[in-house]
mmCIF file of C-alpha atoms in Angstrom:
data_model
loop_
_atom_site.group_PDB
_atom_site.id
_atom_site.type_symbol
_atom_site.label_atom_id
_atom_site.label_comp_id
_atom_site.label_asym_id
_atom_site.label_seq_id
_atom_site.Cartn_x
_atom_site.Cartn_y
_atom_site.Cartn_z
ATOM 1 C CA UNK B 250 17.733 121.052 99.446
ATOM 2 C CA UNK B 251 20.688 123.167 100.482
ATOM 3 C CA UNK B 252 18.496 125.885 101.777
ATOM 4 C CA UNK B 253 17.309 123.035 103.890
ATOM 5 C CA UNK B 254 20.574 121.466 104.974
ATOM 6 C CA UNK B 255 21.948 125.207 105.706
ATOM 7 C CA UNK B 256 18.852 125.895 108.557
ATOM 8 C CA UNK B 257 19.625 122.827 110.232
ATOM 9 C CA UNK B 258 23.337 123.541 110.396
ATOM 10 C CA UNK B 259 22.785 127.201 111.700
ATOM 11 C CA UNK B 260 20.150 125.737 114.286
ATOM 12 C CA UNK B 261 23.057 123.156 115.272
ATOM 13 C CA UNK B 262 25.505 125.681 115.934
ATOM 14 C CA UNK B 263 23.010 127.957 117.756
ATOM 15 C CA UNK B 264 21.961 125.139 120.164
ATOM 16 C CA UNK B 265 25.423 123.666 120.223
ATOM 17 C CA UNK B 266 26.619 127.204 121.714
ATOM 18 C CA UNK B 267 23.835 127.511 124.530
ATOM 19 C CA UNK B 268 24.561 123.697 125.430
ATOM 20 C CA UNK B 269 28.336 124.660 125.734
ATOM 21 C CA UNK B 270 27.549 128.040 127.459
ATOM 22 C CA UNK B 271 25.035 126.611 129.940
ATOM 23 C CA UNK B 272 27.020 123.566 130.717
ATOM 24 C CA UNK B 273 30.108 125.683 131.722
ATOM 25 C CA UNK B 274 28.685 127.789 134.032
ATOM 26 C CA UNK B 275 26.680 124.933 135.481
ATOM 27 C CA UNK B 276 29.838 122.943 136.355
ATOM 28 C CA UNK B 277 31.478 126.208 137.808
ATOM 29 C CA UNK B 278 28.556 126.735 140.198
ATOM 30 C CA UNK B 279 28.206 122.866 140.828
ATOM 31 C CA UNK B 280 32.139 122.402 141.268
ATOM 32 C CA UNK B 281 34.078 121.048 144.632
ATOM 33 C CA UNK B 282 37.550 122.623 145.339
ATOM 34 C CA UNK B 283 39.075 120.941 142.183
ATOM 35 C CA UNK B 284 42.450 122.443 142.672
ATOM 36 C CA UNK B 285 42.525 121.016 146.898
ATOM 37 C CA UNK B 286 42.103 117.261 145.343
ATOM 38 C CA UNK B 287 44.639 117.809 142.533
ATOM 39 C CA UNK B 288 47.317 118.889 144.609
ATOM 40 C CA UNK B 289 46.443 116.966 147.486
ATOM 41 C CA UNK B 290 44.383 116.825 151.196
ATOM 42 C CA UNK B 291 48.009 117.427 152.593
ATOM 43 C CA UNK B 292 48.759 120.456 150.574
ATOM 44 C CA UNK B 293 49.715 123.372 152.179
ATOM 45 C CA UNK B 294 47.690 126.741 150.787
ATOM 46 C CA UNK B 295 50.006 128.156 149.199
ATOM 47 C CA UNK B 296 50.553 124.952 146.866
ATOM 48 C CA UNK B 297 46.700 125.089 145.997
ATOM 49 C CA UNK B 298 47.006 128.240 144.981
ATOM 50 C CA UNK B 299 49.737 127.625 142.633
ATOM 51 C CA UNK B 300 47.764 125.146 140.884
ATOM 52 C CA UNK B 301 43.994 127.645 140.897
ATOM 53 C CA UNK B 302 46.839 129.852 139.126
ATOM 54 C CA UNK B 303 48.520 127.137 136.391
ATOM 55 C CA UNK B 304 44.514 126.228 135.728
ATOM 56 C CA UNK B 305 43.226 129.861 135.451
ATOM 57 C CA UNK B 306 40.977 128.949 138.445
ATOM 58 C CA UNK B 307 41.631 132.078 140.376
ATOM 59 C CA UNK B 308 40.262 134.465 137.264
ATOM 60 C CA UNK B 309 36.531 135.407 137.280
ATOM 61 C CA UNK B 310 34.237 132.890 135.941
ATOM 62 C CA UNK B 311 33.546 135.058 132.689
ATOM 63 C CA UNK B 312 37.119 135.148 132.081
ATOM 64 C CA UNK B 313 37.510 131.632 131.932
ATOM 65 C CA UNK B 314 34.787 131.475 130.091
ATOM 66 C CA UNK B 315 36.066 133.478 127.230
ATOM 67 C CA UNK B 316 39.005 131.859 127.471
ATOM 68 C CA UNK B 317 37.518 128.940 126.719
ATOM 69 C CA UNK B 318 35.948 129.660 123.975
ATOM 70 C CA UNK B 319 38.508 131.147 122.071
ATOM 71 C CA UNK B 320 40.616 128.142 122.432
ATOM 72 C CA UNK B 321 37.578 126.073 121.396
ATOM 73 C CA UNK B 322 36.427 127.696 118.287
ATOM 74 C CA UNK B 323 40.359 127.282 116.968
ATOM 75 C CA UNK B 324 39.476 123.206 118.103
ATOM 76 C CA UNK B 325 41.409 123.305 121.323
ATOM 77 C CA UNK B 326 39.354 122.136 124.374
ATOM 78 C CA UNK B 327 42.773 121.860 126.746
ATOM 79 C CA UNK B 328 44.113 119.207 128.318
ATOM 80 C CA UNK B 329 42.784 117.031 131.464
ATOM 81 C CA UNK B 330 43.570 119.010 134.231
ATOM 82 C CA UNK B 331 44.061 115.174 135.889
ATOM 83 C CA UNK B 332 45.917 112.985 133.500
ATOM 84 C CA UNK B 333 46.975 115.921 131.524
ATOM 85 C CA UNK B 334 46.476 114.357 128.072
ATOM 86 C CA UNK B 335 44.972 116.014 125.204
ATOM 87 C CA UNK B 336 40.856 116.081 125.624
ATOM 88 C CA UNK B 337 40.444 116.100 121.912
ATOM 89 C CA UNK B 338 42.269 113.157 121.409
ATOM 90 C CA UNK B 339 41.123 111.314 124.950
ATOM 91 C CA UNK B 340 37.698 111.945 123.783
ATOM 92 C CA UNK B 341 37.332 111.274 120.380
ATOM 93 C CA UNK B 342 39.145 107.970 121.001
ATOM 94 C CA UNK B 343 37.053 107.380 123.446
ATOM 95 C CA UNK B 344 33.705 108.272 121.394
ATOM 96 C CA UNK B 345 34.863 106.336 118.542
ATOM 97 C CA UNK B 346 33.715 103.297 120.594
ATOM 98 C CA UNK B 347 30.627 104.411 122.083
ATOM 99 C CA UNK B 348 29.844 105.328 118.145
ATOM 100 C CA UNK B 349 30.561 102.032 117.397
ATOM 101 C CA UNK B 350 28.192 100.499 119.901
ATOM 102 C CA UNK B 351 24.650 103.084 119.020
ATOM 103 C CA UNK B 352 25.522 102.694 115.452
ATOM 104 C CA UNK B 353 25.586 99.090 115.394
ATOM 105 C CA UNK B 354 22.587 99.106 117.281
ATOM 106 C CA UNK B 355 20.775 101.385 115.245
ATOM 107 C CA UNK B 356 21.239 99.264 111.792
ATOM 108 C CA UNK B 357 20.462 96.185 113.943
ATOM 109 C CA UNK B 358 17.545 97.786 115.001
ATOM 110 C CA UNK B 359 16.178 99.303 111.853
ATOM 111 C CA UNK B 360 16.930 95.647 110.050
ATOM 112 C CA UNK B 361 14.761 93.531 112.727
ATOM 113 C CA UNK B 362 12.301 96.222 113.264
ATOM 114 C CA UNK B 363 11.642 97.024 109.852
ATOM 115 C CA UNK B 364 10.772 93.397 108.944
ATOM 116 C CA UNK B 365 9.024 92.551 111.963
ATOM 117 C CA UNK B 366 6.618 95.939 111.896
ATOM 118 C CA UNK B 367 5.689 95.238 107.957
ATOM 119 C CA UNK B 368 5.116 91.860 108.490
ATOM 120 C CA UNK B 369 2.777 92.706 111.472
ATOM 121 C CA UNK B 370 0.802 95.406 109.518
ATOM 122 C CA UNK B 371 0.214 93.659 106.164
ATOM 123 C CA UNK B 372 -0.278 89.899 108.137
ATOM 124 C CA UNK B 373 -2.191 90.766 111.270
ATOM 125 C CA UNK B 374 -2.987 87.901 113.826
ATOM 126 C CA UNK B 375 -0.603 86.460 115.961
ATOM 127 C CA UNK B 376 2.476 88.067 115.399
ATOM 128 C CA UNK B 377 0.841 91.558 115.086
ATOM 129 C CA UNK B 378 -0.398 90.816 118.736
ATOM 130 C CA UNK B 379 3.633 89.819 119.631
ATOM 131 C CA UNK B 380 4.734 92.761 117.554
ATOM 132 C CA UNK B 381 2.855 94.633 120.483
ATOM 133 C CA UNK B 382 3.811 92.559 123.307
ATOM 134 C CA UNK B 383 7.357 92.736 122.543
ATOM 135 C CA UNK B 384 7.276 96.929 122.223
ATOM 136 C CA UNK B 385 5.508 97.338 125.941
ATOM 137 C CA UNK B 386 8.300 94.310 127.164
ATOM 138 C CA UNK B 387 11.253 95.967 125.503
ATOM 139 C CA UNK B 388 10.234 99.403 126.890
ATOM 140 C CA UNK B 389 9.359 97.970 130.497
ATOM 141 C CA UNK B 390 12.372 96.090 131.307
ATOM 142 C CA UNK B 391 15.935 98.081 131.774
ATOM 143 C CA UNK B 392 18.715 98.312 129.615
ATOM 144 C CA UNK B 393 21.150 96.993 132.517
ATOM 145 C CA UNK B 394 19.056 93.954 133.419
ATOM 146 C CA UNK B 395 19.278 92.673 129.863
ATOM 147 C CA UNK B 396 22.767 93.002 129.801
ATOM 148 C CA UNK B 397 23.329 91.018 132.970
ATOM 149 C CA UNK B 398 21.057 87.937 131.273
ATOM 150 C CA UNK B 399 23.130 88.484 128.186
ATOM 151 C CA UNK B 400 26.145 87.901 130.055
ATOM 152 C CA UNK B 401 24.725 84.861 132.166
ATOM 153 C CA UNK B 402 23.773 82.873 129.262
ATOM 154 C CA UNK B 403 26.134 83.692 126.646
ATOM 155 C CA UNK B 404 29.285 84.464 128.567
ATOM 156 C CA UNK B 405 29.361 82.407 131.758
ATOM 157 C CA UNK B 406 27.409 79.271 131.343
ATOM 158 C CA UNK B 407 27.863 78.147 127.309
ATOM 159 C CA UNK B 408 31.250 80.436 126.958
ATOM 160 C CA UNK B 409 30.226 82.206 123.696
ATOM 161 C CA UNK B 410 31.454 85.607 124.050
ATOM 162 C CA UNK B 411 33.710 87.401 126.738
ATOM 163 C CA UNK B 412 32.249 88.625 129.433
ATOM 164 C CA UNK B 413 33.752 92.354 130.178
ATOM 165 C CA UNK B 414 36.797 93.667 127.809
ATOM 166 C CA UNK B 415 36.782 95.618 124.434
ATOM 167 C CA UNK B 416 39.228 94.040 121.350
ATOM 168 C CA UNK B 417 40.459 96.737 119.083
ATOM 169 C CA UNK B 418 39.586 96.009 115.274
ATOM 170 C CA UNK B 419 43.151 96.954 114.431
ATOM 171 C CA UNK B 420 44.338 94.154 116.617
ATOM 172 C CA UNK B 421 41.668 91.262 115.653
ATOM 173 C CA UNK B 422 38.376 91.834 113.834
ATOM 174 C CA UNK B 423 37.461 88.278 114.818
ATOM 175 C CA UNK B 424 38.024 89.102 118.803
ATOM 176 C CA UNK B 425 36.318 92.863 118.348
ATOM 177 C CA UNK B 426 33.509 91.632 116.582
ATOM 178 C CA UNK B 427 33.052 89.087 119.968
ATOM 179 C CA UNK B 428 34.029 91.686 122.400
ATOM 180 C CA UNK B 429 30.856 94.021 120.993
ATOM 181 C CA UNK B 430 28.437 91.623 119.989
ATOM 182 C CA UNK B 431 26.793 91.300 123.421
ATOM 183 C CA UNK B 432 26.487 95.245 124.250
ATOM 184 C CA UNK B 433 25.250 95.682 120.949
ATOM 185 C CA UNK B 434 22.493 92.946 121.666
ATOM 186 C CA UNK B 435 21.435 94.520 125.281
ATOM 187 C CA UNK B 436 20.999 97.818 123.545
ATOM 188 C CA UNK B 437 19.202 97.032 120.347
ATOM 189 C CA UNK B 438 16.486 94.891 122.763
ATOM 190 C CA UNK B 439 14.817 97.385 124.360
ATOM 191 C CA UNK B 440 14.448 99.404 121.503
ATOM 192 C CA UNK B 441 13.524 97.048 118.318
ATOM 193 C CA UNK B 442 9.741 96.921 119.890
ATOM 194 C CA UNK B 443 8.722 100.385 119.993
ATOM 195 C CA UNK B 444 10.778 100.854 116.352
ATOM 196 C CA UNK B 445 8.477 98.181 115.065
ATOM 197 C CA UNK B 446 5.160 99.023 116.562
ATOM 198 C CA UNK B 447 5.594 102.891 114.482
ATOM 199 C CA UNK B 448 6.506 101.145 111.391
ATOM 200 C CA UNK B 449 3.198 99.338 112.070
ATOM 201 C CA UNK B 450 1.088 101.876 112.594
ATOM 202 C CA UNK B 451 2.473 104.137 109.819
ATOM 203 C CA UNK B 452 1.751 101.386 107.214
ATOM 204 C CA UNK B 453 -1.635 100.432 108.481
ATOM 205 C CA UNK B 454 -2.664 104.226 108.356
ATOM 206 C CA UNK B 455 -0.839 104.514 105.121
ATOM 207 C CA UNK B 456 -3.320 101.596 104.174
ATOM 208 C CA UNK B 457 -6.818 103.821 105.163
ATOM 209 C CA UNK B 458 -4.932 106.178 102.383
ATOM 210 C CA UNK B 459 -7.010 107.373 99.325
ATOM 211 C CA UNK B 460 -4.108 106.610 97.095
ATOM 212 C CA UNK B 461 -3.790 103.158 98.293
ATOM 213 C CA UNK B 462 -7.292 102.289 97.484
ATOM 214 C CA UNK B 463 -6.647 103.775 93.598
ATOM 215 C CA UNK B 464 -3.264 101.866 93.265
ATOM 216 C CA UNK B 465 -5.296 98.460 94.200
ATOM 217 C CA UNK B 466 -8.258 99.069 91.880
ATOM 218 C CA UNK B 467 -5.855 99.462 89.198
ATOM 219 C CA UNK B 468 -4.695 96.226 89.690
ATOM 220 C CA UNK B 469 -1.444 96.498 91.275
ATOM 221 C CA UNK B 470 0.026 93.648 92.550
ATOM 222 C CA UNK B 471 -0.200 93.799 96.756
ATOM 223 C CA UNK B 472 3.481 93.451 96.796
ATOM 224 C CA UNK B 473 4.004 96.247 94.893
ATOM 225 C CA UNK B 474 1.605 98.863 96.948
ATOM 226 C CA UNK B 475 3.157 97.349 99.859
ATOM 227 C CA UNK B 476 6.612 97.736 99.454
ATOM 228 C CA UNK B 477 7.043 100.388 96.696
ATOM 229 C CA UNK B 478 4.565 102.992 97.983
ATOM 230 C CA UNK B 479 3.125 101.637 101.868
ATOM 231 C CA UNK B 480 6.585 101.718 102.913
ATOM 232 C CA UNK B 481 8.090 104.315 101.406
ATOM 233 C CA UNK B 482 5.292 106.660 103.194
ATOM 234 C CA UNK B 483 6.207 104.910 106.538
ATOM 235 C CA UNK B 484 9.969 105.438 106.183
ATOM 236 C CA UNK B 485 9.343 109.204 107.530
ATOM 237 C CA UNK B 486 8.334 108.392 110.809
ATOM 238 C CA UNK B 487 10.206 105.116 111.449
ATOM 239 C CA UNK B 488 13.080 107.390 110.709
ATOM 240 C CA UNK B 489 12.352 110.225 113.450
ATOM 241 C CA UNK B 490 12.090 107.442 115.996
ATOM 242 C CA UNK B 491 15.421 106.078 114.666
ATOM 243 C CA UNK B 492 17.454 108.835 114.960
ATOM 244 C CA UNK B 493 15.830 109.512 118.700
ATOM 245 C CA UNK B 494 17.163 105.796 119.541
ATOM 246 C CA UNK B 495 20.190 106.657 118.619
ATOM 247 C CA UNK B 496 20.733 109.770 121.172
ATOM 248 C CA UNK B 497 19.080 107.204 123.701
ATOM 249 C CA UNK B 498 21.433 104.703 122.621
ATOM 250 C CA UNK B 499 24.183 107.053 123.752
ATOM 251 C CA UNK B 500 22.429 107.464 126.941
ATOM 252 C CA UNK B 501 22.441 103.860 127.303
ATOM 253 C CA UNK B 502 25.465 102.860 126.428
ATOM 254 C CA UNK B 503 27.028 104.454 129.537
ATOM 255 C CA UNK B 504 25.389 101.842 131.612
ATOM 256 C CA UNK B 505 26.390 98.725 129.209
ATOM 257 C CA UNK B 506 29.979 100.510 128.839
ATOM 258 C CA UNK B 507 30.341 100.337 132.857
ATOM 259 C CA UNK B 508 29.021 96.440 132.840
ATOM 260 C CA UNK B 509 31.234 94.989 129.946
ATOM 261 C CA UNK B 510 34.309 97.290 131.165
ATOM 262 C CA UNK B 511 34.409 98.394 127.666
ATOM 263 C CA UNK B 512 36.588 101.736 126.935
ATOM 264 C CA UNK B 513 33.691 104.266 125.733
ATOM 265 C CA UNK B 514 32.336 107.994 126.616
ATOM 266 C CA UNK B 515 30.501 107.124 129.759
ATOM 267 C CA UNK B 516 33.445 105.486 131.978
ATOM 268 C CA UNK B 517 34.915 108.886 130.745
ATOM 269 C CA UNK B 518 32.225 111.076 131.342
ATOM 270 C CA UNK B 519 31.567 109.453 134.934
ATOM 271 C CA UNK B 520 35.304 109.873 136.041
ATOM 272 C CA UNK B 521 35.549 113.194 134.739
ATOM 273 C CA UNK B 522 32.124 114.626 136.320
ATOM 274 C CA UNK B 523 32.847 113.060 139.682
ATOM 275 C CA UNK B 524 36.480 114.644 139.612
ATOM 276 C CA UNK B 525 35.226 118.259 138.435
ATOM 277 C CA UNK B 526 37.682 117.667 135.220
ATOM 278 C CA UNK B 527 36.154 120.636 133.538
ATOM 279 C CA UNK B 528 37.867 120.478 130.250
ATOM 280 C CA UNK B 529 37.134 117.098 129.597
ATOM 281 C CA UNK B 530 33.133 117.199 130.302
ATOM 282 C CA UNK B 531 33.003 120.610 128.297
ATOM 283 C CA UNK B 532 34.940 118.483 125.757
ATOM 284 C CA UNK B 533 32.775 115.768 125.842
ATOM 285 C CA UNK B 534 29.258 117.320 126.113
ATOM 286 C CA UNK B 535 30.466 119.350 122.623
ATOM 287 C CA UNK B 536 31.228 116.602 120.993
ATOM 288 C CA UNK B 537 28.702 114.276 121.987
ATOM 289 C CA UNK B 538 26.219 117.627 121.087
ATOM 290 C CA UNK B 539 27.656 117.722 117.268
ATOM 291 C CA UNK B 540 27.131 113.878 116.701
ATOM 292 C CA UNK B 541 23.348 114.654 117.863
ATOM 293 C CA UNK B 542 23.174 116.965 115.995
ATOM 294 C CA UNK B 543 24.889 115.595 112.639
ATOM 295 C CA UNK B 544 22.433 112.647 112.691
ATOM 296 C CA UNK B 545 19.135 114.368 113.504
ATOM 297 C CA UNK B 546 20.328 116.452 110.559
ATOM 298 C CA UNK B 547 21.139 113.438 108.381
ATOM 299 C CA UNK B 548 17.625 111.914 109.273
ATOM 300 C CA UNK B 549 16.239 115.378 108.089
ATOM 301 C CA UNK B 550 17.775 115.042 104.819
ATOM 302 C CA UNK B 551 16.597 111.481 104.243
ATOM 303 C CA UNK B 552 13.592 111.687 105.423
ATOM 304 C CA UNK B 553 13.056 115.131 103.209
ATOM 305 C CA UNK B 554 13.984 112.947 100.379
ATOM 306 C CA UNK B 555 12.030 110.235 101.148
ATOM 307 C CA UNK B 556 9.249 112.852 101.499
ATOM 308 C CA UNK B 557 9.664 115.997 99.469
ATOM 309 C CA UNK B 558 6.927 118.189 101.412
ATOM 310 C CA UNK B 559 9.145 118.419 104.716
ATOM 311 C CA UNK B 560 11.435 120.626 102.479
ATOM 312 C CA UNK B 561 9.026 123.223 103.002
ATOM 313 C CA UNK B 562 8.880 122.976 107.041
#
């Protein structure tokens, strides 16, 4: 198992590197004249130079480049060469609420989808045909458009939950747990379908199984095969699928951030890309890289002991 764990970590920090190496030289070539719109239209060019020089923007690309990355690998990504605070601390505030969101939606998610794909694979019928229905629906219609129902319904006309603003916990759990509830929902909708259709068809392949058919002529209960040894076999893939909704949870939640006004990565990210803020995007494409990576690593590790043959992939 640690032989395992230690080729996924040295695979994260190889692709974490050429994500942080092609992102910076992409933003150098793709940058405006960040140092004209800091100092001003009106400048004079003398005062725009004074700033390329405080930013290191008048050094050859590799050299800031270097630069960079010695200051990164001792954990310091700058400041914002904007607002001037700290990027580790603007984003990692900032993440710890986009976090928040795709986590929440994941367990949501994994809860409803779990229950509704079993149920569809061991009862058939009806709700195996809505199980279906629901997965094309939930894939078809956008992320956004859900939101703005959400917020129709639930906000404006019967007054449930607020409709834009973000409550910290540490202020009132009662108010955060409101001020979350609906981005949570507009993410997990679109993605509880296609969750529940491969927990499905996992289990009804898992049911064609030779091993199946021996458990149930020894007289197991159906219960039992079901839940102790269907589902266990069906975990694997359900979890792949998981942990890719949760890196397009992240995705998403950029769009549902901007609707409900709510303090996360992607009001960040947006400001920061359209500005050219370079230490904050490199900051934020790092981070947001590592928590990728730390979950697709996690679901390795579960599903390799869920599974004990993936250890040797």
């Amino acid at each position: 198992m640690l032989g395992f764990v230690g080729r996924r970590i040295v695979t994260g920090v190889g692709l974490i590197a050429t994500l942080a190496t092609l992102t910076f030289f992409l933003l150098q070539f793709g940058s405006t004249d960040t140092a004209r719109r800091i100092a001003g239209q009106a400048a004079t060019e003398d005062a725009v130079n004074v700033v390329k020089e405080r930013l290191g923007l008048d050094q050859p690309v590799l050299v800031r480049f270097w630069d960079w990355v010695t200051a990164a690998v001792h954990g310091d990504f700058g400041k914002s060469w904007f607002s001037g605070q700290d990027v580790v601390e603007a984003v990692t505030t900032r993440m710890q609420v986009t976090v928040t969101l795709a986590v929440g939606s994941v367990v949501l998610t994994a809860l409803i989808a779990v229950v509704l794909g079993a149920l569809a694979a061991t009862r058939r019928g009806w709700l195996d045909r809505a199980v279906q229905v629901l997965s094309v629906i939930g894939q078809a219609i956008p992320g956004f458009l859900v939101a703005l129902v959400l917020v129709l319904i639930f906000a404006i006309r019967l007054d449930w939950f607020p409709a834009t603003g973000y409550t910290k916990p540490s202020d009132d759990v009662g108010q955060w747990l409101l001020s979350i509830a609906l981005p949570i929902t507009a993410l997990t909708i679109g993605s509880i379908g296609g969750v529940a259709q491969q927990v499905r068809g996992s289990m009804l392949d898992a049911f064609e199984r030779d091993y199946v058919r021996t458990l149930r002529s020894r007289g197991l209960p159906h219960r039992t095969v079901v839940y102790k040894h269907v589902l266990r076999n069906a975990a694997g893939p359900a979890l792949s699928i998981l942990g890719l909704q949760f890196v397009i949870l992240l995705g998403g939640a950029v769009i549902v951030e901007q609707l409900f006004s709510i303090p996360g990565i992607g009001p960040a990210a947006l400001s920061a890309t359209s500005q050219g803020d370079i230490p904050v995007v490199m900051g934020i494409v790092v981070l947001t890289g590592l928590i990728v990576i730390l979950v697709n690593t996690l679901v390795d590790v579960a599903q390799a002991w869920v599974n004990p043959k993936v250890r040797l992939s």
